[in-house]
mmCIF file of the C-alpha atoms, coordinates in Angstrom:
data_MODEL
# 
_entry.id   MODEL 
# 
loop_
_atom_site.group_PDB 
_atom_site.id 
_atom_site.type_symbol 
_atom_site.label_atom_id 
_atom_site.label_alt_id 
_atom_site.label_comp_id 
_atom_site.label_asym_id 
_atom_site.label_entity_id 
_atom_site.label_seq_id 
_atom_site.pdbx_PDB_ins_code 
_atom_site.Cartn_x 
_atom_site.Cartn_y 
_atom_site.Cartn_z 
_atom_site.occupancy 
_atom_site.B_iso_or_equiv 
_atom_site.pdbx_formal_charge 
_atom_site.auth_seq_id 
_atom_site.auth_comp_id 
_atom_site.auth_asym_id 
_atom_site.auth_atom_id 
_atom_site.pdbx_PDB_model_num 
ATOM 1  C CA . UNK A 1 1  ? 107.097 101.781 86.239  1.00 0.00 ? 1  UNK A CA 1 
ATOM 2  C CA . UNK A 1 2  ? 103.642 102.821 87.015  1.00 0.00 ? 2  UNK A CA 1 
ATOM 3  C CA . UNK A 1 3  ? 103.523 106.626 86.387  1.00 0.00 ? 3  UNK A CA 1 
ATOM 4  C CA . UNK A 1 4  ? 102.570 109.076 89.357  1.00 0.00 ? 4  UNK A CA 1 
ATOM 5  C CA . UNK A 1 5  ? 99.459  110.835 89.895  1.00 0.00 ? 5  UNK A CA 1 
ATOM 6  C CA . UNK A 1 6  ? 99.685  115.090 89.148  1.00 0.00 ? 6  UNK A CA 1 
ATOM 7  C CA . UNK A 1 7  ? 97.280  117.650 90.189  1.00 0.00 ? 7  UNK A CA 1 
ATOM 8  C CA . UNK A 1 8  ? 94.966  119.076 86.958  1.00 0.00 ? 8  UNK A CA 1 
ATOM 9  C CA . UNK A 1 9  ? 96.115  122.988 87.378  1.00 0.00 ? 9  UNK A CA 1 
ATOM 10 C CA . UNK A 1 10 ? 98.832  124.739 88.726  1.00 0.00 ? 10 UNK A CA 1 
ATOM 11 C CA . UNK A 1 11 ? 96.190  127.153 90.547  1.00 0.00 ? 11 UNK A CA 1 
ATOM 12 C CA . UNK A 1 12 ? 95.265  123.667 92.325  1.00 0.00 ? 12 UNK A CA 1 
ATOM 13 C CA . UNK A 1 13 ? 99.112  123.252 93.183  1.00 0.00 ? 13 UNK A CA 1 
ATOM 14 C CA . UNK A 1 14 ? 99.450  126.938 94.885  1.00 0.00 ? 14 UNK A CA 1 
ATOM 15 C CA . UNK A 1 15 ? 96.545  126.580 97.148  1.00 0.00 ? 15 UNK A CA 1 
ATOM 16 C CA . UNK A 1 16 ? 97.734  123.183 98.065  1.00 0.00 ? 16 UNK A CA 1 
ATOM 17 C CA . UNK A 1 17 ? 100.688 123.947 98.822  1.00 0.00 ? 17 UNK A CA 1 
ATOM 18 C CA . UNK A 1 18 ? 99.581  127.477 100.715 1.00 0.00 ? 18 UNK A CA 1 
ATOM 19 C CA . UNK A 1 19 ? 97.297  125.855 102.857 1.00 0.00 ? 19 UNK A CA 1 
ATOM 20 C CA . UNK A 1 20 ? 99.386  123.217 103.886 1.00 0.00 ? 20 UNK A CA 1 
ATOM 21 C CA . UNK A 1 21 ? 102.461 125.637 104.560 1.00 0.00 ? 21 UNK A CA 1 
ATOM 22 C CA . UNK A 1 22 ? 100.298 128.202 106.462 1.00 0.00 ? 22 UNK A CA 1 
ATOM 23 C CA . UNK A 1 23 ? 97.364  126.677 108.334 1.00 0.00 ? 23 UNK A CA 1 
ATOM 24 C CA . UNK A 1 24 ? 93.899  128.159 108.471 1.00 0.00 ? 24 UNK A CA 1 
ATOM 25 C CA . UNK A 1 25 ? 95.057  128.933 112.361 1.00 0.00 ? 25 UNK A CA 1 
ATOM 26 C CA . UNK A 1 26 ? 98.105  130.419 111.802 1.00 0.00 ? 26 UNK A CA 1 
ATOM 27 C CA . UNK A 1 27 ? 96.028  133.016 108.872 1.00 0.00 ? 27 UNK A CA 1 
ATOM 28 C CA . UNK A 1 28 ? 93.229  134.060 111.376 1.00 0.00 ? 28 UNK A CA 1 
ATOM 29 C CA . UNK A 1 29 ? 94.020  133.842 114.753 1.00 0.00 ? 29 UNK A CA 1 
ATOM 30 C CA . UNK A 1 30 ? 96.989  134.679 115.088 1.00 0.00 ? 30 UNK A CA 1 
ATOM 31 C CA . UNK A 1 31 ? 97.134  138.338 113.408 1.00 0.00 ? 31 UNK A CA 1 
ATOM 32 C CA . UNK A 1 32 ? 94.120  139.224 115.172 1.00 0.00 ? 32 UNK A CA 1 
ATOM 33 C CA . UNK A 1 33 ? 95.466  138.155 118.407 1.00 0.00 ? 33 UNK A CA 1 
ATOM 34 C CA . UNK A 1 34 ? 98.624  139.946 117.948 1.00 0.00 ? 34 UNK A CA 1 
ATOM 35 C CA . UNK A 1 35 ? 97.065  143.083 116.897 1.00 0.00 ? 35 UNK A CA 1 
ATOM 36 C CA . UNK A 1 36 ? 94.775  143.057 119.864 1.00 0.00 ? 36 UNK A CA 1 
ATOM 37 C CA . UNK A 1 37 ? 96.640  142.888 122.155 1.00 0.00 ? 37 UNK A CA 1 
ATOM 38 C CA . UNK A 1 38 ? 99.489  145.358 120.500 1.00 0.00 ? 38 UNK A CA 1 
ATOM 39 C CA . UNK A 1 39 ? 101.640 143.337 118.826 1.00 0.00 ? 39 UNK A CA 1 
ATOM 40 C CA . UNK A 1 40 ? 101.066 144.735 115.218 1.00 0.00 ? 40 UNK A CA 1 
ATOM 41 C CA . UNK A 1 41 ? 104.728 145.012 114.252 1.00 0.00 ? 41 UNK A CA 1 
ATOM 42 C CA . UNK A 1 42 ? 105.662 141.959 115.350 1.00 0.00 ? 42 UNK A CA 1 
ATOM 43 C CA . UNK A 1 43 ? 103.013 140.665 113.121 1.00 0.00 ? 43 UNK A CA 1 
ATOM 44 C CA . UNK A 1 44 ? 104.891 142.594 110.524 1.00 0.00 ? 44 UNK A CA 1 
ATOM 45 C CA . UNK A 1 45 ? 108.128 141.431 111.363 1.00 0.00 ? 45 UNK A CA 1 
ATOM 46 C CA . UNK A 1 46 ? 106.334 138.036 110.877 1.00 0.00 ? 46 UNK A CA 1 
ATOM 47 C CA . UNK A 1 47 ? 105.359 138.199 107.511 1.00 0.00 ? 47 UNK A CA 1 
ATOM 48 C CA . UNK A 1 48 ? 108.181 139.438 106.228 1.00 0.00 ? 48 UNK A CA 1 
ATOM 49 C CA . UNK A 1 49 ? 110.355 136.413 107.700 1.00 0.00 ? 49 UNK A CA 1 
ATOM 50 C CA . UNK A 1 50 ? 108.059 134.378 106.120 1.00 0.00 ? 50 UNK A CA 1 
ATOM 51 C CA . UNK A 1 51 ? 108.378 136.027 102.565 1.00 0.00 ? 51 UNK A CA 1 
ATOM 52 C CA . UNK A 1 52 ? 112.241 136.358 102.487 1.00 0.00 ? 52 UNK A CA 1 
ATOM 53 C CA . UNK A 1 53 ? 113.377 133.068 104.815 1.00 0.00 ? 53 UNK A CA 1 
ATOM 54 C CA . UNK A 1 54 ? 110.021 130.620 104.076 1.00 0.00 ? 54 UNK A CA 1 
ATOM 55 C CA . UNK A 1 55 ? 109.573 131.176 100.293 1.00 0.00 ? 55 UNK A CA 1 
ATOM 56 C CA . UNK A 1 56 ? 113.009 130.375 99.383  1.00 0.00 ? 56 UNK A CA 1 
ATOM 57 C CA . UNK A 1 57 ? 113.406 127.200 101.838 1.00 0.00 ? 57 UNK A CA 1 
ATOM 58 C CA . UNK A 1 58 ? 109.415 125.819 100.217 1.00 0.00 ? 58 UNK A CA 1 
ATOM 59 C CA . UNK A 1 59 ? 111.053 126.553 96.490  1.00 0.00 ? 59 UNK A CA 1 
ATOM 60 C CA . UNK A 1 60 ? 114.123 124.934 97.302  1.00 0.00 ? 60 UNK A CA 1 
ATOM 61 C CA . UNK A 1 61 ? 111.945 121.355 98.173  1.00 0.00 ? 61 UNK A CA 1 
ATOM 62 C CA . UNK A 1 62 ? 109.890 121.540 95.710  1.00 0.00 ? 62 UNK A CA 1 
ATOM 63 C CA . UNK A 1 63 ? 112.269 121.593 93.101  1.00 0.00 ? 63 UNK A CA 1 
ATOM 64 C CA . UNK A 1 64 ? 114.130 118.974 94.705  1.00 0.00 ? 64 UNK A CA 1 
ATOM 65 C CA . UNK A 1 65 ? 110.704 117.202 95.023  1.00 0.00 ? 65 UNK A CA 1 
ATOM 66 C CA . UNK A 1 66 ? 110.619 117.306 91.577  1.00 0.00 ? 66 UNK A CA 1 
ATOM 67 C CA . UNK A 1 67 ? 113.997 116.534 90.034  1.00 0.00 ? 67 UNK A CA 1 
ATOM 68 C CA . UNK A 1 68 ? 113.610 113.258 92.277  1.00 0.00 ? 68 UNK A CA 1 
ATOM 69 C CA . UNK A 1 69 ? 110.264 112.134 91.792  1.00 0.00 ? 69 UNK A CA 1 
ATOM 70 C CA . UNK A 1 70 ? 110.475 110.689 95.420  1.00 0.00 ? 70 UNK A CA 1 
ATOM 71 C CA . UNK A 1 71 ? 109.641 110.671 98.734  1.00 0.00 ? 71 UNK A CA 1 
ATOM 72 C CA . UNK A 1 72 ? 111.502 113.195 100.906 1.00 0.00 ? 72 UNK A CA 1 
ATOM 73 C CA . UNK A 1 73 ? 113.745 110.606 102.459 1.00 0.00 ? 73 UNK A CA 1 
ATOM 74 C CA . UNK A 1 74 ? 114.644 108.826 99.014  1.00 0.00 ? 74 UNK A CA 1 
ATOM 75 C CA . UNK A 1 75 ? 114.931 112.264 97.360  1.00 0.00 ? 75 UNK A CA 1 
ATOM 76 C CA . UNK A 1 76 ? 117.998 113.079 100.150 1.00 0.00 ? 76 UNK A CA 1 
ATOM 77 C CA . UNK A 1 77 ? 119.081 109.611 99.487  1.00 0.00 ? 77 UNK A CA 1 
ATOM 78 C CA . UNK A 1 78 ? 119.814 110.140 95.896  1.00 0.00 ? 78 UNK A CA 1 
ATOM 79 C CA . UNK A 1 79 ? 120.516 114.111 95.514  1.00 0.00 ? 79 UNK A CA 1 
ATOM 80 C CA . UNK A 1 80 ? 122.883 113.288 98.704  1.00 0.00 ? 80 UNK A CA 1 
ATOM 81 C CA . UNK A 1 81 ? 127.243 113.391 98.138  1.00 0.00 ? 81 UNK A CA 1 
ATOM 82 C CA . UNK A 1 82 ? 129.028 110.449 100.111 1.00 0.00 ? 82 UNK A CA 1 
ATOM 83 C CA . UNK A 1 83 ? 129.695 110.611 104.083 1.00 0.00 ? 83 UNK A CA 1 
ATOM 84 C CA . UNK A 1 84 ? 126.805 113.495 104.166 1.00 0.00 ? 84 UNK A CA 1 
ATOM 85 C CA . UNK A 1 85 ? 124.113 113.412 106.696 1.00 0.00 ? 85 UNK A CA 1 
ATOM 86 C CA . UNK A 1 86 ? 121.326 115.110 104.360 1.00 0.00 ? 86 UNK A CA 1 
ATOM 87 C CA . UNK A 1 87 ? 119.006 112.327 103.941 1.00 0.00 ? 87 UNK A CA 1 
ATOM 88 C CA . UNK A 1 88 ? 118.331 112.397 107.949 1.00 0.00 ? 88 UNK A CA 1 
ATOM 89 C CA . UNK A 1 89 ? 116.291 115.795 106.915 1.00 0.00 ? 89 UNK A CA 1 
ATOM 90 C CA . UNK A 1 90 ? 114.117 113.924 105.050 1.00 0.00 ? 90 UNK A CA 1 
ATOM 91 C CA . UNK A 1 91 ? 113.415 112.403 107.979 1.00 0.00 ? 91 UNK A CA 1 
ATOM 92 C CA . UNK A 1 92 ? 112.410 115.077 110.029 1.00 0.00 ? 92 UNK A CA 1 
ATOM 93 C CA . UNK A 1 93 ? 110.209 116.528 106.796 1.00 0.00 ? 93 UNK A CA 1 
ATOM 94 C CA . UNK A 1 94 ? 107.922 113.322 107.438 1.00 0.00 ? 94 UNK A CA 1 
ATOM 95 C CA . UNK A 1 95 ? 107.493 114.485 111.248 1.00 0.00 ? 95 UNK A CA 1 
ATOM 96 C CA . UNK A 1 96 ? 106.902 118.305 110.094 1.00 0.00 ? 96 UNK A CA 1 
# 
């Protein structure tokens, strides 16, 4: 089996995956936006979702990522229990 590529640094990995989860758009434009036209604590409120509800959710893939060494759909295939319907989220993480 031929052996899959890795990134060099786990500084390389972060900013990877932090500027593929956030978007250059979503960093600048939308705060400033927001705050100009008074919508400062919903910015807040924002950021805060993100921390407590987004952080766990991208930690939870990338350790299944991992353990499976996969694709997202084969890595719902095979972490999967019989007569579930996970592996049609993998699905919808290719379209995301």
């Amino acid at each position: 089996m031929k052996e899959r590529e890795r990134l060099s640094s786990r500084l390389g990995f972060i900013l990877l995956s932090a500027g593929c989860a956030i978007g250059c758009g979503n960093v600048w434009k939308f705060p400033w936006m927001a705050g100009e036209y008074g919508g400062g604590g919903f910015v807040l409120i924002y950021i805060l979702c993100l921390i407590f509800l987004g952080l766990p959710v991208m930690t939870m893939e990338f350790s299944m990522g991992r353990a499976a060494q996969a694709s997202p759909v084969r890595m719902y295939q095979a972490l999967e229990k019989p007569g579930q319907k996970w592996h049609i989220h993998g699905y919808l993480a290719l379209f995301g």
